[in-house]
Coordinates of C-alpha atoms in Angstrom, one line a residue:
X1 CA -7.9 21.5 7.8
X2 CA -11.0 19.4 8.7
X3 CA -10.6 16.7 9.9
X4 CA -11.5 13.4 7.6
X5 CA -14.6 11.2 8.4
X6 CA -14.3 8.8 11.0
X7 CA -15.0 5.2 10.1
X8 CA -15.4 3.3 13.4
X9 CA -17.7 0.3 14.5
X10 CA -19.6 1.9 17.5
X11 CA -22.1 5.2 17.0
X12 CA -20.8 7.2 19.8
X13 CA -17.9 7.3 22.3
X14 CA -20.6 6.8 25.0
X15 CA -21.6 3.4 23.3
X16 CA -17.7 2.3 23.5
X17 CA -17.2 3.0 26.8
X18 CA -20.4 1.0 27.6
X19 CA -19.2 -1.9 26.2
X20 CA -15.9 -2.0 27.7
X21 CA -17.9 -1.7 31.1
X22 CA -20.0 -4.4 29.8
X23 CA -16.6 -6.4 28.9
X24 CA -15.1 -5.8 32.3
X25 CA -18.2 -6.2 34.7
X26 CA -17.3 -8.2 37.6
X27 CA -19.4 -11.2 39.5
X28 CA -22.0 -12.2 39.6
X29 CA -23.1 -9.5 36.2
X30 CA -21.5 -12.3 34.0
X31 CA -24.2 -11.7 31.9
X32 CA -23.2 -7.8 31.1
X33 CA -19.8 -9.5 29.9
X34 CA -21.5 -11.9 27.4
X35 CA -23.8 -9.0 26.5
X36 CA -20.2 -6.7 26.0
X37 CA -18.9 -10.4 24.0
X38 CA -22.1 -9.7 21.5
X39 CA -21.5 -6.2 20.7
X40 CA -18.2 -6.3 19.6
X41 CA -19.3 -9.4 17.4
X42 CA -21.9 -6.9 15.7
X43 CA -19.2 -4.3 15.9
X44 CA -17.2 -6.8 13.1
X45 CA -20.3 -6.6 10.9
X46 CA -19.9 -2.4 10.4
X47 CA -16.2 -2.0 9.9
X48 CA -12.6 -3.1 11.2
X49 CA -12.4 -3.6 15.2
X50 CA -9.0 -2.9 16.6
X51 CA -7.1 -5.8 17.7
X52 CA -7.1 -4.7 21.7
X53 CA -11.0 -4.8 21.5
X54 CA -10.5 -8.5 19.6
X55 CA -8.5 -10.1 22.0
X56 CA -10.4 -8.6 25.3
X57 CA -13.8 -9.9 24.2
X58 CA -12.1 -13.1 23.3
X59 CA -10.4 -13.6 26.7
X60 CA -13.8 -12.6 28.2
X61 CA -16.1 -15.3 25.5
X62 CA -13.9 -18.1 26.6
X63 CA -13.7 -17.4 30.2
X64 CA -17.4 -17.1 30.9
X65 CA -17.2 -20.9 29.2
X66 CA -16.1 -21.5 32.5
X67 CA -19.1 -21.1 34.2
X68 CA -21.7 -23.0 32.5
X69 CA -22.7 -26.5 34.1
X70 CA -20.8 -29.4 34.0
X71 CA -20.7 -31.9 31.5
X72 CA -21.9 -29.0 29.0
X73 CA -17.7 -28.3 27.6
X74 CA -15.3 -30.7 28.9
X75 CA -11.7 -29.4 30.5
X76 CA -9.9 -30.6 27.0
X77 CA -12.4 -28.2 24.7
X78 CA -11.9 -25.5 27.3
X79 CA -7.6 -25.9 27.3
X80 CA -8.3 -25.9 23.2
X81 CA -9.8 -22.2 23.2
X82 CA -7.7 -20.7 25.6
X83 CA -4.9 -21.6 23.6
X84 CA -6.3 -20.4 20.4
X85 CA -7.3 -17.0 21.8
X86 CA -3.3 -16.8 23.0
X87 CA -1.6 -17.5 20.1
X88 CA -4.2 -15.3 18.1
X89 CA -3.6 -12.6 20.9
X90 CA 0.8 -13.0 20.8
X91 CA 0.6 -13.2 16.9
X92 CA -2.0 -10.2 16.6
X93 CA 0.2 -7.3 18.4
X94 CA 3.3 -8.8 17.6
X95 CA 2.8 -9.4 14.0
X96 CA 1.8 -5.3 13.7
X97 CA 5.4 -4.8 14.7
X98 CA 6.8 -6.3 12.3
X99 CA 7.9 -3.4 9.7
X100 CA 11.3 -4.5 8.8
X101 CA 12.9 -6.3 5.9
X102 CA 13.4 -9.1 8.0
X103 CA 11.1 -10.7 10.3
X104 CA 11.9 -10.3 13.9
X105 CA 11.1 -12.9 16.7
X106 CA 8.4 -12.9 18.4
X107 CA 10.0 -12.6 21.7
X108 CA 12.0 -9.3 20.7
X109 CA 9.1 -7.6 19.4
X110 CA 6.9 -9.1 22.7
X111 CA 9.7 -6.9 24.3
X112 CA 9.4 -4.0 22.8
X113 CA 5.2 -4.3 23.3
X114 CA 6.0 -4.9 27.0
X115 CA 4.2 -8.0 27.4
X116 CA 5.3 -10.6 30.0
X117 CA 7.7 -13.2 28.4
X118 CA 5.3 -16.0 29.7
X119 CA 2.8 -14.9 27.4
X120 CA 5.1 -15.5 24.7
X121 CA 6.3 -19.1 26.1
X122 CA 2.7 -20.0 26.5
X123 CA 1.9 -19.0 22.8
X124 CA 5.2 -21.1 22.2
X125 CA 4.0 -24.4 24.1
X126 CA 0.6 -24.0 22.5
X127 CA 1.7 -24.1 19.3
X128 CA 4.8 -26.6 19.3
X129 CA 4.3 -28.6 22.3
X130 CA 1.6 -30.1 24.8
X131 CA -1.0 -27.7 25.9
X132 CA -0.9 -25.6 29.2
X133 CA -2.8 -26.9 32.0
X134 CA -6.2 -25.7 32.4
X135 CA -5.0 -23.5 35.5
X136 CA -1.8 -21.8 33.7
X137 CA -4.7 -20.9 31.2
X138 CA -7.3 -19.4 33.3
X139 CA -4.5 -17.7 35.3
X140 CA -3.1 -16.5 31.7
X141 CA -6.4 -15.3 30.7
X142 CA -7.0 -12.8 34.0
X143 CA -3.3 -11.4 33.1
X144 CA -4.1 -11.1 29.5
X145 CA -7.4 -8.5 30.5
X146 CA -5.3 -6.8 33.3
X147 CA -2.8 -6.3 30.3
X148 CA -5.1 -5.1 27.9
X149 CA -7.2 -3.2 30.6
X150 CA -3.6 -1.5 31.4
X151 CA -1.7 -0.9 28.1
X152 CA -5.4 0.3 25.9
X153 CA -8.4 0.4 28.0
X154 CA -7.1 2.7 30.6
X155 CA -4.9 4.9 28.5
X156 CA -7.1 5.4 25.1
X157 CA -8.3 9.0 25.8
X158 CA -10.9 10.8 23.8
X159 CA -10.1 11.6 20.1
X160 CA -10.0 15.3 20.2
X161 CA -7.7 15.0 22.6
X162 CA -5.4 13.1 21.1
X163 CA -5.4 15.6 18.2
X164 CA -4.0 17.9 19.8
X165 CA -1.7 16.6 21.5
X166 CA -0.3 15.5 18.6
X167 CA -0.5 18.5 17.0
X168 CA 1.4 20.0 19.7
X169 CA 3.9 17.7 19.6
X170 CA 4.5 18.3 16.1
X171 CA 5.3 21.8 16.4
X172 CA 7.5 21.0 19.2
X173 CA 9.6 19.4 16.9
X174 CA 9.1 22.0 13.6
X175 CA 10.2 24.9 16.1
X176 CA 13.4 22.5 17.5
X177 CA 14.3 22.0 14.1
X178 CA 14.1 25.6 13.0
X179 CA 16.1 26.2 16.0
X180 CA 18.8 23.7 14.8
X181 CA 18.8 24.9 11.7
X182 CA 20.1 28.5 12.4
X183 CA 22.7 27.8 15.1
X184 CA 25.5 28.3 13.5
X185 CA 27.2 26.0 16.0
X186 CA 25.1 22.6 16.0
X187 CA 26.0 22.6 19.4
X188 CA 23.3 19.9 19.3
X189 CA 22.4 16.3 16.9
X190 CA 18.8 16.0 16.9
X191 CA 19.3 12.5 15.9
X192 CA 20.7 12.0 18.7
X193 CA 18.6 10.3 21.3
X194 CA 18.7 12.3 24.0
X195 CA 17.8 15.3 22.1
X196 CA 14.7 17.2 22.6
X197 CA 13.4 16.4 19.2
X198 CA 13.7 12.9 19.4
X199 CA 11.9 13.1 22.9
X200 CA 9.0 14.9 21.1
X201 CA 9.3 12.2 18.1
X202 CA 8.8 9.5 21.1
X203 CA 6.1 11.4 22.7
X204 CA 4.2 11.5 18.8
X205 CA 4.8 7.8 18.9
X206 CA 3.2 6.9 22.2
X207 CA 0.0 8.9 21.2
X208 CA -0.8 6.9 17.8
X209 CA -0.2 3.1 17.0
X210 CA -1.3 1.8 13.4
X211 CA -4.9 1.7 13.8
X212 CA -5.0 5.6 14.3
X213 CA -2.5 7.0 11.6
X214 CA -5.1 7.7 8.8
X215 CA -7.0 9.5 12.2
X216 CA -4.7 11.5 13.7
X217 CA -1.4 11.7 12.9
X218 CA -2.1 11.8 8.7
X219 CA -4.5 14.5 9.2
X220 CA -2.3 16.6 11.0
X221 CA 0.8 16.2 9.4
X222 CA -1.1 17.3 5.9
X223 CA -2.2 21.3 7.8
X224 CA -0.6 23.8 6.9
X225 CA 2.4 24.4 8.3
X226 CA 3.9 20.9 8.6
X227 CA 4.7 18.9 5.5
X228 CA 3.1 21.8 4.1
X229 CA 5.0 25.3 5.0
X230 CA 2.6 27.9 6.0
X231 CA 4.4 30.3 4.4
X232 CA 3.5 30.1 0.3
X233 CA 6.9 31.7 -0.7
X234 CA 8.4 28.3 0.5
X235 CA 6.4 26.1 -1.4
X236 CA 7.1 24.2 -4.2
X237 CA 6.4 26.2 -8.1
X238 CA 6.2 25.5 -11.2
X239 CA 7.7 24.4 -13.3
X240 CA 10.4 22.3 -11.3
X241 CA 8.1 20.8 -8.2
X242 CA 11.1 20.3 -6.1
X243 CA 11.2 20.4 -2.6
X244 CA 13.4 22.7 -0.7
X245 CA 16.8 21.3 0.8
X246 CA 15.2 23.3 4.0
X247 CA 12.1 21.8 4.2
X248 CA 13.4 18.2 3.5
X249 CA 16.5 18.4 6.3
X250 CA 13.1 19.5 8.6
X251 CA 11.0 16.5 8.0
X252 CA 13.0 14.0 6.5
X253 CA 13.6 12.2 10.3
X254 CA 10.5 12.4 11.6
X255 CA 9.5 10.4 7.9
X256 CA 11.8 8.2 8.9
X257 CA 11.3 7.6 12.1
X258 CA 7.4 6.7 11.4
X259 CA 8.4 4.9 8.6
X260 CA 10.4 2.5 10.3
X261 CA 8.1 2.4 13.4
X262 CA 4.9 1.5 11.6
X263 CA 4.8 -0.3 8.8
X264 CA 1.4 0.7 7.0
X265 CA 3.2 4.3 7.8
X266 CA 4.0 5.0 4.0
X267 CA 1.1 4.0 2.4
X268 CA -1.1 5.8 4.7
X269 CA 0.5 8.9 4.2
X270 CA 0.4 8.9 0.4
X271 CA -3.0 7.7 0.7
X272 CA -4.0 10.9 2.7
X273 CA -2.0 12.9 0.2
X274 CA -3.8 11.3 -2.8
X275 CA -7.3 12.7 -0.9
X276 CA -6.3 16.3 -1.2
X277 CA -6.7 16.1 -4.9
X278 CA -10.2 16.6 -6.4
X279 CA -11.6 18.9 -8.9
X280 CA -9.9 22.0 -9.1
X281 CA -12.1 24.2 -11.9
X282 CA -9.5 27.0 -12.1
X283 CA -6.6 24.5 -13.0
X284 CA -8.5 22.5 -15.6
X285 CA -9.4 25.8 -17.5
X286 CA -5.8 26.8 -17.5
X287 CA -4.9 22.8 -18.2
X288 CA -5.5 23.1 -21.9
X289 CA -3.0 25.5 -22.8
X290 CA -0.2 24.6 -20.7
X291 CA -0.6 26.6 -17.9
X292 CA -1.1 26.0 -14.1
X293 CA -2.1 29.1 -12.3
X294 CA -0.3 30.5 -9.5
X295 CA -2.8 32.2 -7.3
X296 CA -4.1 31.1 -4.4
X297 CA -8.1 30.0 -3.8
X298 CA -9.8 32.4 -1.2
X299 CA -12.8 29.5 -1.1
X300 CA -10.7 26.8 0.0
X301 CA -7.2 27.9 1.5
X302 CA -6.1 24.5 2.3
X303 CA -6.3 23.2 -0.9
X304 CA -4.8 25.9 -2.6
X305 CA -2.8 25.5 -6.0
X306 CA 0.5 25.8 -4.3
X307 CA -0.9 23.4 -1.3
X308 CA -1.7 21.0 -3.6
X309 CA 1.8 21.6 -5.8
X310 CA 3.8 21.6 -2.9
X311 CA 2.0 17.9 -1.9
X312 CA 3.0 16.7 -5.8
X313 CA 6.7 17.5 -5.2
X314 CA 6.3 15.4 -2.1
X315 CA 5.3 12.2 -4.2
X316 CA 7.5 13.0 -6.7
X317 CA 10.2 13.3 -4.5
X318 CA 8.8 9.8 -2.8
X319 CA 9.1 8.2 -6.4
X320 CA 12.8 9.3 -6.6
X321 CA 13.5 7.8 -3.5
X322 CA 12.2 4.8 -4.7
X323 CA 14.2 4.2 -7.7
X324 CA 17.2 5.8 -7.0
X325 CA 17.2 4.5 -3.5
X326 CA 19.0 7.6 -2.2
X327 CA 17.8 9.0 1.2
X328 CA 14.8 6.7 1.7
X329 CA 12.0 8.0 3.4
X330 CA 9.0 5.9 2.8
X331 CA 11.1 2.5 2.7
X332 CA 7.5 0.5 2.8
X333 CA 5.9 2.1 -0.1
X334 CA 4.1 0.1 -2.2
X335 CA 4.6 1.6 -5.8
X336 CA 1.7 -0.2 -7.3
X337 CA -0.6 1.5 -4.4
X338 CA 0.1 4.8 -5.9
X339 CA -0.1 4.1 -9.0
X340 CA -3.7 2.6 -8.3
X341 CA -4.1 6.2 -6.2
X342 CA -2.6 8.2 -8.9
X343 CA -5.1 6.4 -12.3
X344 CA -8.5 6.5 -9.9
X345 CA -7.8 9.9 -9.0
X346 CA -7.3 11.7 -12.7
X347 CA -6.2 15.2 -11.8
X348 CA -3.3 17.0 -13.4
X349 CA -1.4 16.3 -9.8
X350 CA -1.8 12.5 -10.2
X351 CA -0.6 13.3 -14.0
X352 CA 2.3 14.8 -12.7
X353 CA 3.1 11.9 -10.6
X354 CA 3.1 9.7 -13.3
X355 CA 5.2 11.7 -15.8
X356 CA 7.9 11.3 -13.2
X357 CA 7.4 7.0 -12.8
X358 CA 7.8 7.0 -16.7
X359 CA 11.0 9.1 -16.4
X360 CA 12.5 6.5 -13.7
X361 CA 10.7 3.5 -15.3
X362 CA 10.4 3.7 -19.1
X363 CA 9.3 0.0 -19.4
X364 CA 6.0 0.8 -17.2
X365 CA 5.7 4.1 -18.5
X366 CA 4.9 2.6 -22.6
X367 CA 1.7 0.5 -20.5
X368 CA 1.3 3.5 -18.5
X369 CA 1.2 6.0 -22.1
X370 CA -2.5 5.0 -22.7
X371 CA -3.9 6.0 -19.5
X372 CA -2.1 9.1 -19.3
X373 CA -3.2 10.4 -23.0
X374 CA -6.6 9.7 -21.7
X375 CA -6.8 11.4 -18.5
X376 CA -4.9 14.6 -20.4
X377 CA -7.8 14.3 -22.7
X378 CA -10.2 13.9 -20.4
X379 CA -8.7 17.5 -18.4
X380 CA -9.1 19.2 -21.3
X381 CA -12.2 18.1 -22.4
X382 CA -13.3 19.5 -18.8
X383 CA -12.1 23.0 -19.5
X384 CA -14.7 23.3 -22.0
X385 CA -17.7 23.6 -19.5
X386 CA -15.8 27.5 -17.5
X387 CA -18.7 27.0 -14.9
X388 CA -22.3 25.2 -13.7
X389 CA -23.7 28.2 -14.7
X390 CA -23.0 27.8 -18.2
X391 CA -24.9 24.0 -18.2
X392 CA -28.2 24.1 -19.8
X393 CA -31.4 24.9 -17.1
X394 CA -34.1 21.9 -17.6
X395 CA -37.3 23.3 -16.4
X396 CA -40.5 21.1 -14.6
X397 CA -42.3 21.5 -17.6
X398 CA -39.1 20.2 -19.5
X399 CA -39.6 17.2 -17.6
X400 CA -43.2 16.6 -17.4
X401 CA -42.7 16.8 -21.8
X402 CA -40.3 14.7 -21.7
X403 CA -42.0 11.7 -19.7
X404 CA -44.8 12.5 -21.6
X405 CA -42.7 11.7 -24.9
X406 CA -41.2 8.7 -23.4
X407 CA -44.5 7.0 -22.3
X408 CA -46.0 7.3 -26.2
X409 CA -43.2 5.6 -27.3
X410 CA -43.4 2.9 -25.1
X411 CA -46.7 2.4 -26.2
X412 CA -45.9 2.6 -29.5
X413 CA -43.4 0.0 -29.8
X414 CA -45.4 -2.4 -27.4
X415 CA -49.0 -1.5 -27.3
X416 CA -51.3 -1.2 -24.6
X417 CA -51.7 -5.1 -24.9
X418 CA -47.8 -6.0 -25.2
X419 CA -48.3 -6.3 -29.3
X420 CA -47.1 -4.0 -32.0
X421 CA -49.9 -1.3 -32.6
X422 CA -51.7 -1.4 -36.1
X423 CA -49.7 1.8 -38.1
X424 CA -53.6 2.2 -39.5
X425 CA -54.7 3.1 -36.6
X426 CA -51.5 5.3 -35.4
X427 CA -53.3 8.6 -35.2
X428 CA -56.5 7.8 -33.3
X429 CA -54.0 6.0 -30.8
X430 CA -51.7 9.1 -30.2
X431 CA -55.1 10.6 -29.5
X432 CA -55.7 7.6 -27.1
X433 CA -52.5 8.2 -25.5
X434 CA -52.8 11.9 -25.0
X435 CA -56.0 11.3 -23.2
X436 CA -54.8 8.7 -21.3
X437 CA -52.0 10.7 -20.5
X438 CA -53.9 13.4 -19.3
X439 CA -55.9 11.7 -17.1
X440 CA -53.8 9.9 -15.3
X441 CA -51.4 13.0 -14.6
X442 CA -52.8 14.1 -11.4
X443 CA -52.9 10.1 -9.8
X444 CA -49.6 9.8 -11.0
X445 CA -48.1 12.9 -8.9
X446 CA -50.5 11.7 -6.0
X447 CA -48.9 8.9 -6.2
X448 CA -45.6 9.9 -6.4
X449 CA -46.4 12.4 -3.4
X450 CA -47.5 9.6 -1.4
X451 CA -43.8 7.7 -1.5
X452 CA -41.5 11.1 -1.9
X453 CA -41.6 13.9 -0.2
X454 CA -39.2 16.6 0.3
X455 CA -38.0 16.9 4.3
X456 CA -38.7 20.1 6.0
X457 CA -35.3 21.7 6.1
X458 CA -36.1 23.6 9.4
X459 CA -36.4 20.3 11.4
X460 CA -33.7 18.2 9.6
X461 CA -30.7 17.3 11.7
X462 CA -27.9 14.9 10.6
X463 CA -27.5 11.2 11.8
X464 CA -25.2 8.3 11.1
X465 CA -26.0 5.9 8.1
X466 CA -28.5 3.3 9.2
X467 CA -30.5 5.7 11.4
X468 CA -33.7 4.1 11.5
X469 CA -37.0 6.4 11.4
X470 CA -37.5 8.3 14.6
X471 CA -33.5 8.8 15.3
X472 CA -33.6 5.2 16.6
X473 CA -30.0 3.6 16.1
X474 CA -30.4 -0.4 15.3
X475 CA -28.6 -2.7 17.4
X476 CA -26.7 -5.7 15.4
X477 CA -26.2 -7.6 18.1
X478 CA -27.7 -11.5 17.4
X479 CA -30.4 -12.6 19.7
X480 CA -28.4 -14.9 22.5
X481 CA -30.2 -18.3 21.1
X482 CA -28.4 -17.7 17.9
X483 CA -25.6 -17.3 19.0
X484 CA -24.2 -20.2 20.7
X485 CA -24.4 -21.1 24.2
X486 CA -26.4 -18.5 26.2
X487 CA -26.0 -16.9 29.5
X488 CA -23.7 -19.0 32.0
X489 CA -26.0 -21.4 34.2
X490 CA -24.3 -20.9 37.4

């Protein structure tokens, strides 16, 4: 399966790894660090920054306030933003850990992040009690990068990379379980912590954290051959859409598992499953007289009808779970999410979806019975049109008529004055108009030649959105005099 577009702030991994050199530059380059402070600022204006790149060029801003000239930010302002780039740093990591009922404290899921307990009782005395000393602070602040320079800088490896391994991992687990499965003996739990599958559950955990489910782990977990069997004879058919007691004994921990480790986990995962579903022409035809068709498409193998049905009995099966609350998977789904999913995405998947939250929920299915007779309308409607071929062909000469049509009438109902034209006089105007017409036909297309032109296929290549002319990527960054105090003075 491809993999899905990357959304990210920065245009290349070169361009990230630049600015965490910038970020981590050592004396006397304090400059490189304000200039590393600045990107990640413009980085904010493209898209979501993760929280390790927040805090780091927050620790870095306030510590090069250090070095500017005295009397310019007194010891109390300074004291003031180092504590507010703690507590933002404690309450950002911890506060991603926090995917139970029942909020933990902050110390138990500091813990669990590894971060020194002081950095907790310094987020605590900032808070609650008198501020740190200046010292404690600055001292804090190295710590905090080392930290962050340890735990993501240092360990975040290339993207490709990372996809594998995860993949890897995941058949590492698939192949234990299958193992499990037909030993007669279950000599061996693979709940069990020690057990090899939970070892590779840990290792799939340790390469992803929430910022890189919808990236990695999503993507692979929706090939074939994971929540998907490879093989189509264990699928899920028509016309029951269940899942096999097989296939859900395989996958139900490792659902589990993710669930309870990250909390976005659910969402994310239906969210990826609502994005296999889009137009399927062979279903729609076969929509409109009950009948979903059971071969597979050569064009797009992993989207195939019994892909895609096998993917439905997962949701369906997630809907059960959450009104029956029997085996919970997925105990962080948000049932108004899917719904959202399942109406913006009008397929007879999503339909299917909701026919089963109606069954569980009659009171939202008679506000739900509107939108559902309109998207089976709508499916059926489609079926009408078997192919693009069939769609009418409108030729250049089409065209040119029909803006020739629509610029008479203009002039009709306004005049070439902005009055109503003199119905005397109608014919010799139409006359007026052809000419006129006429002879502005060829400035018209020089015109229009002069602003579009079609690109030369042969020399296109692709580029990110924003690409300026020439292949030139802009930089967002603010010019320093805008943005505060400039470049340290010492």
């Amino acid at each position: 399966m491809p993999l899905p577009p990357r959304i990210i702030p920065w245009t290349s991994n070169e361009e990230y790894e630049l600015v965490y050199g910038w970020l981590y530059a050592e004396a006397p380059d304090l400059h490189l660090r304000e200039l590393g402070v600045k990107r990640v600022k413009a980085w904010r204006s493209r898209g979501r920054v993760p929280q390790a790149v927040e805090a780091t060029a927050g620790f870095v801003e306030v510590s090069l306030r250090d070095y500017f000239e005295a009397g310019r930010i007194s010891s109390h302002e300074l004291r003031l933003m180092y504590t507010m780039i703690f507590i933002r740093f404690v309450n950002g990591l911890v506060d991603a850990e926090q995917n139970k009922q029942f909020a933990q404290s902050v110390a138990g899921l500091a813990d669990r992040l590894n971060l020194p307990p002081w950095f907790v009782d310094l987020r605590h005395a900032g808070t609650h009690e008198n501020l740190p000393s200046l010292q404690t602070l600055r001292t804090g602040c190295q710590q905090a990068l080392q930290w962050l320079n340890d735990n993501y800088w240092s360990v975040k490896t290339t993207y490709p990379d990372c996809i594998s391994e995860v993949r890897e991992q995941l058949s590492t687990y698939k192949d234990l379980g299958k193992q499990f499965a037909k030993d007669p003996k279950r000599t061996m739990n693979p709940t069990a912590e020690n057990s090899p599958s939970q070892k590779a559950l840990r290792e799939i955990v340790s390469l992803n954290d929430p910022e890189t489910l919808k990236l990695m782990l999503i993507p692979v977990l929706l090939e074939n051959g994971f929540l998907v069997p490879a093989g189509k004879k264990k699928r899920s058919s028509l016309p029951e859409l269940n899942l096999s007691q097989d296939l859900l004994a395989l996958w139900a921990p490792l659902l589990q598992k993710f669930d309870g480790t990250w909390k976005s986990f659910g969402d994310d995962l239906i969210a990826g499953i609502l994005d296999q579903f889009d137009y399927d022409e062979t279903t729609i035809k076969n929509i409109s007289v009950g009948v979903l068709p059971q071969e597979e498409s050569t064009k797009r193998p992993n989207r195939s009808t019994s892909y895609l049905l096998t993917l439905t009995a997962w949701l369906k099966h997630f809907v059960k779970n959450y009104y029956t609350k029997e085996d919970v998977l997925l105990s962080n789904m948000q049932m108004d999410d899917l719904l959202e999913g399942c109406l913006r995405k009008p397929t007879v998947y999503t339909r299917s979806v909701l026919l089963t939250i109606v069954e569980y929920d009659p009171e939202l299915g008679k506000r739900l019975s509107p939108f559902i007779k309109f998207i089976t309308k709508s499916l059926t409607n489609k079926s009408s049109i078997k192919s693009f071929k069939e769609l009418p062909t409108i030729t250049e000469s089409d065209m040119q008529q029909e803006i020739h049509t629509l610029k008479s009438r203009v002039i009709k109902v306004f005049g070439e004055s902005g009055s109503s034209p003199d119905p005397e006089g109608q014919e010799e105007e139409d006359q007026a108009v052809d000419m006129d017409v006429d002879s502005n036909e060829a400035d018209d297309d020089l015109e229009m030649s002069s602003k579009w032109q079609l690109y030369d296929a042969d020399s296109w290549t692709s580029c990110p959105f924003g690409t300026l002319p020439g292949g030139v990527i802009p930089s967002l960054d603010l010019p320093l005099e805008l943005d505060g105090p400039s470049s340290p003075i010492r």
